[in-house]
Structures are given as structure tokens and as C-alpha cells.
JSON list of C-alpha atoms in Angstrom, two decimals:
[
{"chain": "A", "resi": 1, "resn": "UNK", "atom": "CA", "xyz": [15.68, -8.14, -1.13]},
{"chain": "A", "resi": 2, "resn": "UNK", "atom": "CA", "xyz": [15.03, -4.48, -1.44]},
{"chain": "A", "resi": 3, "resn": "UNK", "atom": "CA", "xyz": [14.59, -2.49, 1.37]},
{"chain": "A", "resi": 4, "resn": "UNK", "atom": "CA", "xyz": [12.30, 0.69, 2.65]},
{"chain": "A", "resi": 5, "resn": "UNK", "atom": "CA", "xyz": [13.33, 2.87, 5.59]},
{"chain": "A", "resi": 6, "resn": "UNK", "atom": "CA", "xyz": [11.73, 5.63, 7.26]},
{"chain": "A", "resi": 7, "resn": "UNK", "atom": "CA", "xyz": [13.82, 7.34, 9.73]},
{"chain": "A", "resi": 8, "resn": "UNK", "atom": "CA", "xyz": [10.60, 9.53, 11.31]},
{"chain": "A", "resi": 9, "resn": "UNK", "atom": "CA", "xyz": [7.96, 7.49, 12.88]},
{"chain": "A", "resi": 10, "resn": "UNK", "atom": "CA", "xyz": [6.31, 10.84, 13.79]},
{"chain": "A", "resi": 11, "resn": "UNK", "atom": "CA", "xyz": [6.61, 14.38, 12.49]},
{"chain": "A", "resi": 12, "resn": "UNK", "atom": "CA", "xyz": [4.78, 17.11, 12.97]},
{"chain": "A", "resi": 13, "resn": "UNK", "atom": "CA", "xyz": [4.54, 20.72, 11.82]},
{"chain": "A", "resi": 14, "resn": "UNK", "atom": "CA", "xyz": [2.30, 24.07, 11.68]},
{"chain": "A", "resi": 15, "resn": "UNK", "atom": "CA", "xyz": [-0.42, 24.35, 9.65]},
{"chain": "A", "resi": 16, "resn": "UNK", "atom": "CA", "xyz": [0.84, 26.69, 6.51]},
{"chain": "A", "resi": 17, "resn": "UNK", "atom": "CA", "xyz": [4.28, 25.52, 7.19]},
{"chain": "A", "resi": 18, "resn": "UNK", "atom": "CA", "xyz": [6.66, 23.05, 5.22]},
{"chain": "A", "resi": 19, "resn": "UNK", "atom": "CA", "xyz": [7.75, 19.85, 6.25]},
{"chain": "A", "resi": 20, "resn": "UNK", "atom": "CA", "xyz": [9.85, 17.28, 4.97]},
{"chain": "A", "resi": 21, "resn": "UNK", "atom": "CA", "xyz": [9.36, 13.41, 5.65]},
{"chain": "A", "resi": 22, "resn": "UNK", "atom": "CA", "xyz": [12.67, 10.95, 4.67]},
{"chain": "A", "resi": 23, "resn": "UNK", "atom": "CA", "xyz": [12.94, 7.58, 3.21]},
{"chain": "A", "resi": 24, "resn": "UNK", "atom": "CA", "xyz": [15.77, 5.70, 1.92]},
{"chain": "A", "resi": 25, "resn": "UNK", "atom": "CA", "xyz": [15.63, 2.25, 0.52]},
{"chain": "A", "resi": 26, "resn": "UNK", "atom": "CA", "xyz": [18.24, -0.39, -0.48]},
{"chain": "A", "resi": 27, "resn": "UNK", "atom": "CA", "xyz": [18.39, -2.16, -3.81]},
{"chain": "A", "resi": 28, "resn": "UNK", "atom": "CA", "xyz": [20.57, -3.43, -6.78]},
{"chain": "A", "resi": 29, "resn": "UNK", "atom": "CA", "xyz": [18.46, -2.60, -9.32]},
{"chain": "A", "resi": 30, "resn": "UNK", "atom": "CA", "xyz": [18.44, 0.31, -11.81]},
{"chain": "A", "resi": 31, "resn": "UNK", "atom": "CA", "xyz": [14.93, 0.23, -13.24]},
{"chain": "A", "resi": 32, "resn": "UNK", "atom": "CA", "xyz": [12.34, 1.04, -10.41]},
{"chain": "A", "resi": 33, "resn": "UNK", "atom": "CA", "xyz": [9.70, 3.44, -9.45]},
{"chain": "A", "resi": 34, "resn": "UNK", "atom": "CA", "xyz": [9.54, 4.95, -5.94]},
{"chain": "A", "resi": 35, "resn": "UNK", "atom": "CA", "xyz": [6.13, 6.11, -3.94]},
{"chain": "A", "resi": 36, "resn": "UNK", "atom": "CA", "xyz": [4.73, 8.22, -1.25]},
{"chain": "A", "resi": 37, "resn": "UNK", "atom": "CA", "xyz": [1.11, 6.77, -0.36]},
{"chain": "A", "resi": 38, "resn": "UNK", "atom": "CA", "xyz": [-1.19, 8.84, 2.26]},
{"chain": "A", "resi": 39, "resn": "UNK", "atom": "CA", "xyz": [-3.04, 6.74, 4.73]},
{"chain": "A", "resi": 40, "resn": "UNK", "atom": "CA", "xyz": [-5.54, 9.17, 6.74]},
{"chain": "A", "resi": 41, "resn": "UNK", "atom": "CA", "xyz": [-7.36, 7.42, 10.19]},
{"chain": "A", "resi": 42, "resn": "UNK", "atom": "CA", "xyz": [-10.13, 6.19, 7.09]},
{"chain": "A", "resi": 43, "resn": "UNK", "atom": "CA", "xyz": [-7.53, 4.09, 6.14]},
{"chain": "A", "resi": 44, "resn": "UNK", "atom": "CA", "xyz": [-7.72, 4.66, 2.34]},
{"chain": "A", "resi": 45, "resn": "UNK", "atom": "CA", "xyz": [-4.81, 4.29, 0.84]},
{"chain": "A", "resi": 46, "resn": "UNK", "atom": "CA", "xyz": [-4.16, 7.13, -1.39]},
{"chain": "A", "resi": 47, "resn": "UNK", "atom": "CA", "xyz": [-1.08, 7.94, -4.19]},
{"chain": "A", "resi": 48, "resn": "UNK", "atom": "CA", "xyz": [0.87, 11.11, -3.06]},
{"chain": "A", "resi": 49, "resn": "UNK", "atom": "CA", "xyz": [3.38, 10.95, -5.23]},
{"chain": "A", "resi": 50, "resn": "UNK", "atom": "CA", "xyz": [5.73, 8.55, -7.94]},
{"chain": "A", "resi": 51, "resn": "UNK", "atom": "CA", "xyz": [9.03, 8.94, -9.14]},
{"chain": "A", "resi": 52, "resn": "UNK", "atom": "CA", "xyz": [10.79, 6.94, -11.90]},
{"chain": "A", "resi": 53, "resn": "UNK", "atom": "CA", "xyz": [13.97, 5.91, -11.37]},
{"chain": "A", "resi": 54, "resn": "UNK", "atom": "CA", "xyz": [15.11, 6.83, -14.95]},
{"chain": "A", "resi": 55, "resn": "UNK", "atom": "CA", "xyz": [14.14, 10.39, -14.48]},
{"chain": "A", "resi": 56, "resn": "UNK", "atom": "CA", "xyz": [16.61, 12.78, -12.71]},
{"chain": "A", "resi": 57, "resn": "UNK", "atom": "CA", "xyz": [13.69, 15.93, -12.57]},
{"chain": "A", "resi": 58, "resn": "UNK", "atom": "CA", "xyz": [11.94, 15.36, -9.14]},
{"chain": "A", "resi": 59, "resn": "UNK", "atom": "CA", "xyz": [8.25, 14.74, -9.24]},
{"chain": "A", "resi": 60, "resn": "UNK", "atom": "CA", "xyz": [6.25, 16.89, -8.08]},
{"chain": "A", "resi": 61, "resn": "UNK", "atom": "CA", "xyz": [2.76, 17.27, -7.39]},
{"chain": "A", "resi": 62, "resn": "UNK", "atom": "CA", "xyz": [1.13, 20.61, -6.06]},
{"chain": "A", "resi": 63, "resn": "UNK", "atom": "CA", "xyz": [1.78, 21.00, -2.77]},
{"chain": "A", "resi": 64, "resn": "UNK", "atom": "CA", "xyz": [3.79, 17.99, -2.77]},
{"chain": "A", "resi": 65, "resn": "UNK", "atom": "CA", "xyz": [7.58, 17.54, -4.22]},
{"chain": "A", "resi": 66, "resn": "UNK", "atom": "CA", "xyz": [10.39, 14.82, -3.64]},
{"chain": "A", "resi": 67, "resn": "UNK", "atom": "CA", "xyz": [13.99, 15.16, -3.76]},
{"chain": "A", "resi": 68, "resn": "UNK", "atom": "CA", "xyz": [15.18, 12.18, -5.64]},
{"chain": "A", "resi": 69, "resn": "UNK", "atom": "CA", "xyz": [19.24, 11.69, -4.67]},
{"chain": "A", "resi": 70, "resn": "UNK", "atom": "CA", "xyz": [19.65, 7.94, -7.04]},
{"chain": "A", "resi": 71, "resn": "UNK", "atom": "CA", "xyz": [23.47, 7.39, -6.07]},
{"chain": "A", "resi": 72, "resn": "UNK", "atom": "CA", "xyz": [22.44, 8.32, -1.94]},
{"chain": "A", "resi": 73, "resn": "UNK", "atom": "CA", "xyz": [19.04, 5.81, -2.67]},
{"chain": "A", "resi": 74, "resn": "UNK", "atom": "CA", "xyz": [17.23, 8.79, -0.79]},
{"chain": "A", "resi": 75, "resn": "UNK", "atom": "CA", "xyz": [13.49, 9.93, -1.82]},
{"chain": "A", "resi": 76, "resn": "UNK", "atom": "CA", "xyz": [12.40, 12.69, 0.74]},
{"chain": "A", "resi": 77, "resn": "UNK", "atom": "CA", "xyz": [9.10, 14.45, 0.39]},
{"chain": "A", "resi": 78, "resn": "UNK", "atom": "CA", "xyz": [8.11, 17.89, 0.77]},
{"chain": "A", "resi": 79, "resn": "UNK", "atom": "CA", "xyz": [5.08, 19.21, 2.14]},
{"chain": "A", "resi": 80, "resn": "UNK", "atom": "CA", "xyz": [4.67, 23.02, 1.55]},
{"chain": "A", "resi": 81, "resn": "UNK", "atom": "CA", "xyz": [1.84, 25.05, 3.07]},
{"chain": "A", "resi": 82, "resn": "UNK", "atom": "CA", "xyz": [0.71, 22.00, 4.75]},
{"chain": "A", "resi": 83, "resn": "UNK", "atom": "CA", "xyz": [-2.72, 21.87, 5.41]},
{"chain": "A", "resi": 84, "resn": "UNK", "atom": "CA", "xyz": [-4.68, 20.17, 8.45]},
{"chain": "A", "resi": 85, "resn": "UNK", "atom": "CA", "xyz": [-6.17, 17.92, 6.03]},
{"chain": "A", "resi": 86, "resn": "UNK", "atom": "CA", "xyz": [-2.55, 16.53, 5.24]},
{"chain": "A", "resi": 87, "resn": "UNK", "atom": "CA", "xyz": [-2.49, 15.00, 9.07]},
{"chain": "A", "resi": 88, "resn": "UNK", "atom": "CA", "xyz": [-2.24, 11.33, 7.97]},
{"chain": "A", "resi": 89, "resn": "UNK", "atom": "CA", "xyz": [0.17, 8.35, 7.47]},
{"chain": "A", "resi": 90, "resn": "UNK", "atom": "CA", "xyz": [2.45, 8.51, 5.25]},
{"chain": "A", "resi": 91, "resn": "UNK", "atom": "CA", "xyz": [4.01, 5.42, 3.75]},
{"chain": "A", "resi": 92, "resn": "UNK", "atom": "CA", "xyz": [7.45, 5.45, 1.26]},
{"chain": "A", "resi": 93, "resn": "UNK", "atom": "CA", "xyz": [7.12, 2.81, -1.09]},
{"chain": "A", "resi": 94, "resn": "UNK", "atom": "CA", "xyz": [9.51, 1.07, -4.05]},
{"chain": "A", "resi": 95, "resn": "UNK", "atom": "CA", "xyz": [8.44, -1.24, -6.58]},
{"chain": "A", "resi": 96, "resn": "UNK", "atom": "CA", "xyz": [11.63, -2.65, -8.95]},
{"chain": "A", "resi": 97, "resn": "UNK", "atom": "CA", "xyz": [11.40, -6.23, -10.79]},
{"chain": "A", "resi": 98, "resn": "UNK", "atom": "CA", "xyz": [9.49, -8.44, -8.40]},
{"chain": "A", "resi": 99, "resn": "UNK", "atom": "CA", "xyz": [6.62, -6.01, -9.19]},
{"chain": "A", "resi": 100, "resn": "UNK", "atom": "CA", "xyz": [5.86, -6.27, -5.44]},
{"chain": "A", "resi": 101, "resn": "UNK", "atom": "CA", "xyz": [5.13, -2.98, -3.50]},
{"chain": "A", "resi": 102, "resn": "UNK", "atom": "CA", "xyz": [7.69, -2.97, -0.63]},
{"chain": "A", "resi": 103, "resn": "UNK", "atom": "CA", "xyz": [6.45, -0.41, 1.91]},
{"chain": "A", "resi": 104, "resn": "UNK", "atom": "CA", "xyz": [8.10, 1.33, 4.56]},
{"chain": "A", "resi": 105, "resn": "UNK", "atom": "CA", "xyz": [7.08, 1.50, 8.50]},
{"chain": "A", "resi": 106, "resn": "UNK", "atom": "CA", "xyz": [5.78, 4.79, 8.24]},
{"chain": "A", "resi": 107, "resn": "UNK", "atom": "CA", "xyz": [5.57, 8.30, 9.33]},
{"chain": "A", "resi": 108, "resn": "UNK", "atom": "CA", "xyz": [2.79, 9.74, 11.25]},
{"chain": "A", "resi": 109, "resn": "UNK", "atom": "CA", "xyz": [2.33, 13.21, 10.69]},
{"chain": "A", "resi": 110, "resn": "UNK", "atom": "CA", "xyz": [0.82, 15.65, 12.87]},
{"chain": "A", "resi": 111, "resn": "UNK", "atom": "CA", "xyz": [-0.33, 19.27, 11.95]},
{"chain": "A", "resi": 112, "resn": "UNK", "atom": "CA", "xyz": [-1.06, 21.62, 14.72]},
{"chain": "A", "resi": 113, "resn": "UNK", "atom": "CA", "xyz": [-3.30, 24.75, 13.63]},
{"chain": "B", "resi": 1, "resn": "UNK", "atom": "CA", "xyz": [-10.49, 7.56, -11.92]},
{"chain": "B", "resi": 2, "resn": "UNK", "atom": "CA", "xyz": [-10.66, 3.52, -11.45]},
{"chain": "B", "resi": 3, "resn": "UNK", "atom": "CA", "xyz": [-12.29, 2.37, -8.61]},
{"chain": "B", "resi": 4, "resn": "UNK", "atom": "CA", "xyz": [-11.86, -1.28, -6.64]},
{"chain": "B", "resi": 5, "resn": "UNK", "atom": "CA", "xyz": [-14.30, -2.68, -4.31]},
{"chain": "B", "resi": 6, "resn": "UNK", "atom": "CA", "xyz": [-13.72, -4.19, -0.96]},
{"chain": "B", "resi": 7, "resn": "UNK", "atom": "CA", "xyz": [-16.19, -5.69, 1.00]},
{"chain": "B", "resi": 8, "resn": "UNK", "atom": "CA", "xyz": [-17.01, -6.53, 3.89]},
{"chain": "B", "resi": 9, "resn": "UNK", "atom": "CA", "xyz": [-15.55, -3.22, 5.35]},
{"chain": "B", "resi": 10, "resn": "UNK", "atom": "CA", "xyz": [-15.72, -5.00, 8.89]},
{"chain": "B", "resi": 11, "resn": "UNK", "atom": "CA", "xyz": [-16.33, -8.02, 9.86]},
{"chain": "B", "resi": 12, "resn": "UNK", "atom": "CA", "xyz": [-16.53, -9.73, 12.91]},
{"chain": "B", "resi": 13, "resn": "UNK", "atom": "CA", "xyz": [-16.54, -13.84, 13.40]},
{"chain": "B", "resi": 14, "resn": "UNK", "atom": "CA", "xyz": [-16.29, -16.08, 16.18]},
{"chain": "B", "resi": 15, "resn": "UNK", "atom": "CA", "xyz": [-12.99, -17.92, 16.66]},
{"chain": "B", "resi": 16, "resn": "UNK", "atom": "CA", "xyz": [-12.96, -21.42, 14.70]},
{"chain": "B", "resi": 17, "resn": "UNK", "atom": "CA", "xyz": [-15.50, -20.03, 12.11]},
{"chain": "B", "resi": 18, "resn": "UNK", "atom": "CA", "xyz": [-14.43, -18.79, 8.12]},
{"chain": "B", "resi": 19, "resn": "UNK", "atom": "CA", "xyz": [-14.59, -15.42, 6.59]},
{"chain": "B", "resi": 20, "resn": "UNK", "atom": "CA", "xyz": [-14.63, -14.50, 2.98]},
{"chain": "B", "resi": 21, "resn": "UNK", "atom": "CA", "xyz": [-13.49, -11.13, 1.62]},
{"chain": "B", "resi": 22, "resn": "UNK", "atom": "CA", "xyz": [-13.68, -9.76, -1.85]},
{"chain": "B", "resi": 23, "resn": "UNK", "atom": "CA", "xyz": [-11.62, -7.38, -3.69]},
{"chain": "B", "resi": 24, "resn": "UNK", "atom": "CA", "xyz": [-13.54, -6.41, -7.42]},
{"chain": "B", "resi": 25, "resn": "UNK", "atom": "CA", "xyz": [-11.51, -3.82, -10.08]},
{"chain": "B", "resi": 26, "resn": "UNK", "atom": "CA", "xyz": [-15.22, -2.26, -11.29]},
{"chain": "B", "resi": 27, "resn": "UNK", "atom": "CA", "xyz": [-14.11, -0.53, -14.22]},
{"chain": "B", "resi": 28, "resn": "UNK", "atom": "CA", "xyz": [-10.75, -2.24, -15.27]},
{"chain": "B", "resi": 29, "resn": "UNK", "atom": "CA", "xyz": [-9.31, -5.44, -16.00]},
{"chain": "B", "resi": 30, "resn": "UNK", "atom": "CA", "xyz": [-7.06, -6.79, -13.17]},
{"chain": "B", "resi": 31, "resn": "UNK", "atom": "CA", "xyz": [-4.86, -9.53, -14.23]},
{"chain": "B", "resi": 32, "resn": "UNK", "atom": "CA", "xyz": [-2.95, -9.36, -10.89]},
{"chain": "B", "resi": 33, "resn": "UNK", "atom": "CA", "xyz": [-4.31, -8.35, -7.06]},
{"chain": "B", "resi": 34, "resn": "UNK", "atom": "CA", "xyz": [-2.62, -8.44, -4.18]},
{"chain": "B", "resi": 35, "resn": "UNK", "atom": "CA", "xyz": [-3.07, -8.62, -0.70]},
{"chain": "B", "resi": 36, "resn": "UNK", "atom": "CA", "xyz": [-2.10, -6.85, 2.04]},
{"chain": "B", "resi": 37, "resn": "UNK", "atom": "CA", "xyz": [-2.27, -7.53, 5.96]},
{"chain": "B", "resi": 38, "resn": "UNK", "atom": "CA", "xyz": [-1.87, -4.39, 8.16]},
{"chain": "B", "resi": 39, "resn": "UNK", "atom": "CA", "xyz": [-1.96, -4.45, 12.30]},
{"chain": "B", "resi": 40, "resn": "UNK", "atom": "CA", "xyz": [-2.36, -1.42, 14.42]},
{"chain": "B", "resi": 41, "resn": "UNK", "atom": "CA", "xyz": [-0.14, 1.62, 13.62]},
{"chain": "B", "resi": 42, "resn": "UNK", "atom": "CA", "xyz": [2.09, -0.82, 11.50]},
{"chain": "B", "resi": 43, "resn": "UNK", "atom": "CA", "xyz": [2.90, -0.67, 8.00]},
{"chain": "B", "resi": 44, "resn": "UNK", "atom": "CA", "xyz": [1.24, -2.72, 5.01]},
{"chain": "B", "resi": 45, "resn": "UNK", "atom": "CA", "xyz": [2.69, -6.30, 4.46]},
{"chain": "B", "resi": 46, "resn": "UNK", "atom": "CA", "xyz": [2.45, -8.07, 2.03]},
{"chain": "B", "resi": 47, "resn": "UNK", "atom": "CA", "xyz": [0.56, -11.24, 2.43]},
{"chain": "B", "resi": 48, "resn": "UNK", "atom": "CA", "xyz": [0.04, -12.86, -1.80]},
{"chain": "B", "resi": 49, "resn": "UNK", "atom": "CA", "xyz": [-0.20, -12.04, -5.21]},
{"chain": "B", "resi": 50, "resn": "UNK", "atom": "CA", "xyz": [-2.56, -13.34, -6.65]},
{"chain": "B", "resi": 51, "resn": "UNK", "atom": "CA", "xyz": [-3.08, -14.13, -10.40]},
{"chain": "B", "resi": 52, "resn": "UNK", "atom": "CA", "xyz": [-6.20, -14.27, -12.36]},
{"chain": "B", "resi": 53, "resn": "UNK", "atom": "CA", "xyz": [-6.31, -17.96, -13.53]},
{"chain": "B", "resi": 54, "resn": "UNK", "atom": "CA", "xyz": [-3.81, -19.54, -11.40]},
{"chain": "B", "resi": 55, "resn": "UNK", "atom": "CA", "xyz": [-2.36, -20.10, -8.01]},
{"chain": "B", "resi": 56, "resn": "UNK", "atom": "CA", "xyz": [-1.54, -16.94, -6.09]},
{"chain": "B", "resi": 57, "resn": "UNK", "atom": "CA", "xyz": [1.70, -16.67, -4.50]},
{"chain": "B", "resi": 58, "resn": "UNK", "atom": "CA", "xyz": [2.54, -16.58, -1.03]},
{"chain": "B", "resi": 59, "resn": "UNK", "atom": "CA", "xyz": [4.98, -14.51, 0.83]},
{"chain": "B", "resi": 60, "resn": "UNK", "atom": "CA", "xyz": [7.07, -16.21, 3.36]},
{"chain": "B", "resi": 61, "resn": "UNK", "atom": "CA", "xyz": [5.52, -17.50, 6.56]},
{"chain": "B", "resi": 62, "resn": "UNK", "atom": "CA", "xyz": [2.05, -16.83, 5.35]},
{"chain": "B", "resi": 63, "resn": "UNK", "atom": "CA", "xyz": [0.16, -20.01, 5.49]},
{"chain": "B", "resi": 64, "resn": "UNK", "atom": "CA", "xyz": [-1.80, -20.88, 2.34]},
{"chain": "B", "resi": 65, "resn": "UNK", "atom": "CA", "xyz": [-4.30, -23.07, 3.93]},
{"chain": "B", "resi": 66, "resn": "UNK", "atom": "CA", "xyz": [-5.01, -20.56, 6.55]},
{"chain": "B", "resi": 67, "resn": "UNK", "atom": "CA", "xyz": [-5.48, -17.63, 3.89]},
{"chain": "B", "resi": 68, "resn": "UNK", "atom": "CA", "xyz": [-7.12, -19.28, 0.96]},
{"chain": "B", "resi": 69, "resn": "UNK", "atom": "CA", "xyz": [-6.73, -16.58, -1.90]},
{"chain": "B", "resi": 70, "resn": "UNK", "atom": "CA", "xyz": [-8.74, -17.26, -5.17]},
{"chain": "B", "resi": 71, "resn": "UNK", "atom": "CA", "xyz": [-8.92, -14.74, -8.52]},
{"chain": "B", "resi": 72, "resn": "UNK", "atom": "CA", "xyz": [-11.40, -16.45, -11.05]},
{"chain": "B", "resi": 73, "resn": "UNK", "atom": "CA", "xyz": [-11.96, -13.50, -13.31]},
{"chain": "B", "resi": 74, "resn": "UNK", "atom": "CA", "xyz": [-10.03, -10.65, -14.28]},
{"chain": "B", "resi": 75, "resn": "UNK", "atom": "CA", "xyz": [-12.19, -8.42, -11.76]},
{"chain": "B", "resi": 76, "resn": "UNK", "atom": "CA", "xyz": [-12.59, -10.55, -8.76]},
{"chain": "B", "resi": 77, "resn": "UNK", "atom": "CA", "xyz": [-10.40, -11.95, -5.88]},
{"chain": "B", "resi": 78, "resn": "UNK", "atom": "CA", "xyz": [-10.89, -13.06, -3.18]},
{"chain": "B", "resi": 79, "resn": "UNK", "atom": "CA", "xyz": [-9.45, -14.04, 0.53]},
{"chain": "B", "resi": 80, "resn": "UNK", "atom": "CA", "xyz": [-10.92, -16.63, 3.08]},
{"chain": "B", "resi": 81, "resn": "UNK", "atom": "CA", "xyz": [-10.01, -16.94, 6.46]},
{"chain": "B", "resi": 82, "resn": "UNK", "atom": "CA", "xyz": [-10.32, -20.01, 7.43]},
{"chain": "B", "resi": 83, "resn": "UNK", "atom": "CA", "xyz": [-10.83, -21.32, 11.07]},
{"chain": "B", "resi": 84, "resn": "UNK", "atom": "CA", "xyz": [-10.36, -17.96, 11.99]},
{"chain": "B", "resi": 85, "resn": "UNK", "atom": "CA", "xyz": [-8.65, -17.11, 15.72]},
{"chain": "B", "resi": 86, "resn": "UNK", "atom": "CA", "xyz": [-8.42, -14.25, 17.60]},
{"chain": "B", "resi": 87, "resn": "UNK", "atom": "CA", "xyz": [-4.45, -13.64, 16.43]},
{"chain": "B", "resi": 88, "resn": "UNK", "atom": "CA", "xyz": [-6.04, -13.48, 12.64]},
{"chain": "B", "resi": 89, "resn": "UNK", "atom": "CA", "xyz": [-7.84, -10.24, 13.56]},
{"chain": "B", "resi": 90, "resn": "UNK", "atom": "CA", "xyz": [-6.33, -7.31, 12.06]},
{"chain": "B", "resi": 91, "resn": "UNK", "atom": "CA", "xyz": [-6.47, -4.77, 8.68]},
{"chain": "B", "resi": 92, "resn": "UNK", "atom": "CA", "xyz": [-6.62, -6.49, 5.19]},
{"chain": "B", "resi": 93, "resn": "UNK", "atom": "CA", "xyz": [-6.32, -4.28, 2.31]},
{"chain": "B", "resi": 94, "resn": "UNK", "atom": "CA", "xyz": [-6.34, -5.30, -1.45]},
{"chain": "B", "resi": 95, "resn": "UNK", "atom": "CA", "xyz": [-4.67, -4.11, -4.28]},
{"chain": "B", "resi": 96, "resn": "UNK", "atom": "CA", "xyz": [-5.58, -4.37, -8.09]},
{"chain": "B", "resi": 97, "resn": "UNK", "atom": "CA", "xyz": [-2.94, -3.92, -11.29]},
{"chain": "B", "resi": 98, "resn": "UNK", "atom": "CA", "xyz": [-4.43, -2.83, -14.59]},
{"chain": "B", "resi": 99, "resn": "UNK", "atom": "CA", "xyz": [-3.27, -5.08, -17.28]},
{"chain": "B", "resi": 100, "resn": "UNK", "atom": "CA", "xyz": [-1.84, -2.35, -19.07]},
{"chain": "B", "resi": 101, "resn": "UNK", "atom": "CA", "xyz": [1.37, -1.81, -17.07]},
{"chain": "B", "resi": 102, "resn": "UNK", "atom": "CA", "xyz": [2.89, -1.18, -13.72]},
{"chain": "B", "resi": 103, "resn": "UNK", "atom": "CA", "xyz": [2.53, 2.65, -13.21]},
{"chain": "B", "resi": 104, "resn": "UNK", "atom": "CA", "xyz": [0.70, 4.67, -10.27]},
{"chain": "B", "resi": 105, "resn": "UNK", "atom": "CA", "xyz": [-2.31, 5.22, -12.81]},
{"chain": "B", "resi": 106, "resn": "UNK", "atom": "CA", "xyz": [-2.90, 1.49, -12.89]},
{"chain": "B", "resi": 107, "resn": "UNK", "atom": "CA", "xyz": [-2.14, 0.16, -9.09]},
{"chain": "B", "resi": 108, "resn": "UNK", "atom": "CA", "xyz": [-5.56, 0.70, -7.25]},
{"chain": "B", "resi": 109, "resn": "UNK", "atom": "CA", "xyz": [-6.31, -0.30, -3.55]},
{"chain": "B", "resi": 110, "resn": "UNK", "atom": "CA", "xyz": [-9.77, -1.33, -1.88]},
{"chain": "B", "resi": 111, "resn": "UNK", "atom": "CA", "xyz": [-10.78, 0.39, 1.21]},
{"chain": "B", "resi": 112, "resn": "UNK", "atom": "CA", "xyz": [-9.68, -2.38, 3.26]},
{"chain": "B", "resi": 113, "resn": "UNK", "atom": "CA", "xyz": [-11.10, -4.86, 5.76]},
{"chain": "B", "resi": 114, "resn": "UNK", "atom": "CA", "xyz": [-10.95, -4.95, 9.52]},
{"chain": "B", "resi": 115, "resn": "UNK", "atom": "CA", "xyz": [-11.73, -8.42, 10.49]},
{"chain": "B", "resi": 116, "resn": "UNK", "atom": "CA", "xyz": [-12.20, -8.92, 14.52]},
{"chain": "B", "resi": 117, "resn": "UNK", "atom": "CA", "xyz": [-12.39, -12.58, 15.67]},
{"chain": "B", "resi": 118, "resn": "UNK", "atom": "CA", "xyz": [-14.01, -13.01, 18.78]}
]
């Protein structure tokens, strides 16, 4: 069964600053997409970010970039110029086959103005 | 962008009794939904797919008679609670799947439930 890890149950970082929240996951397959989903205290779930694992360019997304390392299984992601309004969960996520979204345990960021 | 629909938001029952939440895709087709079970500063886990027309499917060691899941059109699903006890209380969130494909444009969640059994 394929795994999600998150190494960082909390982070945090200064507002305008860049921070980087890690997730690596475990699987056999080749043909899978990877996610970064924002869950603020409204509890929302909202799409950060998706990578296909048949793409080598890293998504990115404004603010918001992943470094995609296939062979290491890593999918990191990036905040730059982070914001107050990016305080939040933030949940790593891969979807393969089983078309079932396996989620990580989470990292709870923290920006301090 | 598409939208789904959960309701109740929150909910709170008295132990023994049976809630009913719904999860509606209002401007897509969903041909699957799933369903989600979240406690307090814990990730999302996955509780059953469900499939519009047929019998959802059940991750391990969730109990089907306990969490009676039921998609009868392509834009409704929905999850009772039965006999409800305090250890059911917690986050449910739903998730809907455009019939088109499996991409982040077309995997929409509800706003979740917090159910609270007294």
C-alpha cells in the first residue's frame, strides 16, 4: 500500500520569508499524481498544488513551487514571500491506481508577522 | 470553479439516535464520492468510496452498518450514522470526482461536517 510521510508536524516562518514543507511517500507504481492540499482552521480543504508523475518540470503555482526528486520519492513544497494568510494545514497527498487519495499526517504551519 | 455541497455543517445528536449527511456535486456529474473521517489535529482518512448506482466500498475496519453510505444519482451521496455514540463524534468531509477523469480540476471536497454526539 502506498505510503505518505511528513517529516514536520509544525513549521513556522516570517511573514515575507520562504519556507519549505517535506513529504516523501512510498510506492511501486510509475503512473501517479502527487498533491499539496491547504486546510486553514475553516477547515476547507483547498488544492495548493499537483504534480504528475510523468512530468520531470516541477509544478509550480505563484507563490507556491515543489521540488519533485521521482527516484528519492520526495515532493517538497516551497512557500516564497509567505503571507499570514498562508498560516494553515498543510496536507501532502498521492493518488496512483487505486484512485484513492492517500494523505499524509500533516504540517501545521505557523507565520509570525 | 465546481462547487459541492455539504450539509449539515454541524450537527449535534444524542447518543443512540441517527444522523444523515449529504454531499451534492451542484454543477457536475459525480460518478464517484468519497468520504472522509478527520479527528482533532489529525489527518483525513479515508472512510468509503462510494459509487453512483452501487455499493460503496469500505476501507478496512470501518463498519458498514454503522456508516450507511448511499449515492443514488450522479450528484448526491450520502452518509448515515447510525445509533450514533459519543466515540462517532468527529470531522466528516466529502469528496466528489468529475466523470471526466482523475485530475485536480475534477476532485472537489464539501466543507465538511462536525458531528458531536452527546
Amino acid at each position: 500500500a502506498q505510503t505518505v510521510t511528513q517529516s514536520q508536524p509544525e513549521m513556522s516562518v516570517q511573514e515575507a520569508e520562504t519556507v519549505t514543507l517535506s513529504c516523501t511517500y512510498d510506492t511501486s507504481e510509475s503512473d501517479y499524481y502527487l498533491f499539496w492540499y491547504k486546510q486553514p482552521p475553516s477547515r476547507q480543504m483547498i488544492l495548493v498544488i499537483r504534480q504528475e508523475a510523468y512530468k520531470q518540470q516541477n509544478a509550480t503555482e505563484n507563490r507556491f513551487s515543489v521540488n519533485f526528486q521521482k527516484a528519492a520519492k520526495s515532493f517538497s513544497l516551497k512557500i516564497s514571500d509567505s503571507q499570514l494568510g498562508d498560516a494553515a494545514m498543510y496536507f501532502c497527498a498521492y493518488v496512483g491506481g487505486s484512485e484513492k487519495l492517500v494523505f499524509g499526517k500533516g504540517t501545521k504551519l505557523t507565520v509570525n508577522p | 470553479g465546481a462547487v459541492v455541497s455539504q450539509h449539515p455543517s454541524w450537527v449535534i445528536c444524542k447518543s443512540g439516535t441517527s444522523v444523515k449527511i449529504e454531499c451534492r456535486s451542484l454543477d457536475f456529474q459525480a460518478t464517484t464520492m468519497f468520504w472522509y473521517r478527520q479527528f482533532p489535529k489529525q489527518s483525513l482518512m479515508l472512510m468509503a468510496t462510494s459509487n453512483e448506482g452501487s455499493k460503496a466500498t469500505y476501507e478496512q475496519g470501518v463498519e458498514k452498518d454503522k456508516f450507511l453510505i448511499n449515492h443514488a444519482s450522479l450528484t448526491l451521496s450520502t452518509l448515515t450514522v447510525t445509533s450514533a455514540h459519543p466515540e462517532d463524534s468527529s470531522f466528516y468531509i466529502c469528496s466528489a470526482r468529475d466523470v471526466k477523469g482523475w485530475t485536480n480540476e475534477k476532485l472537489f471536497f464539501g466543507s465538511g461536517t462536525q458531528l458531536s454526539v452527546l
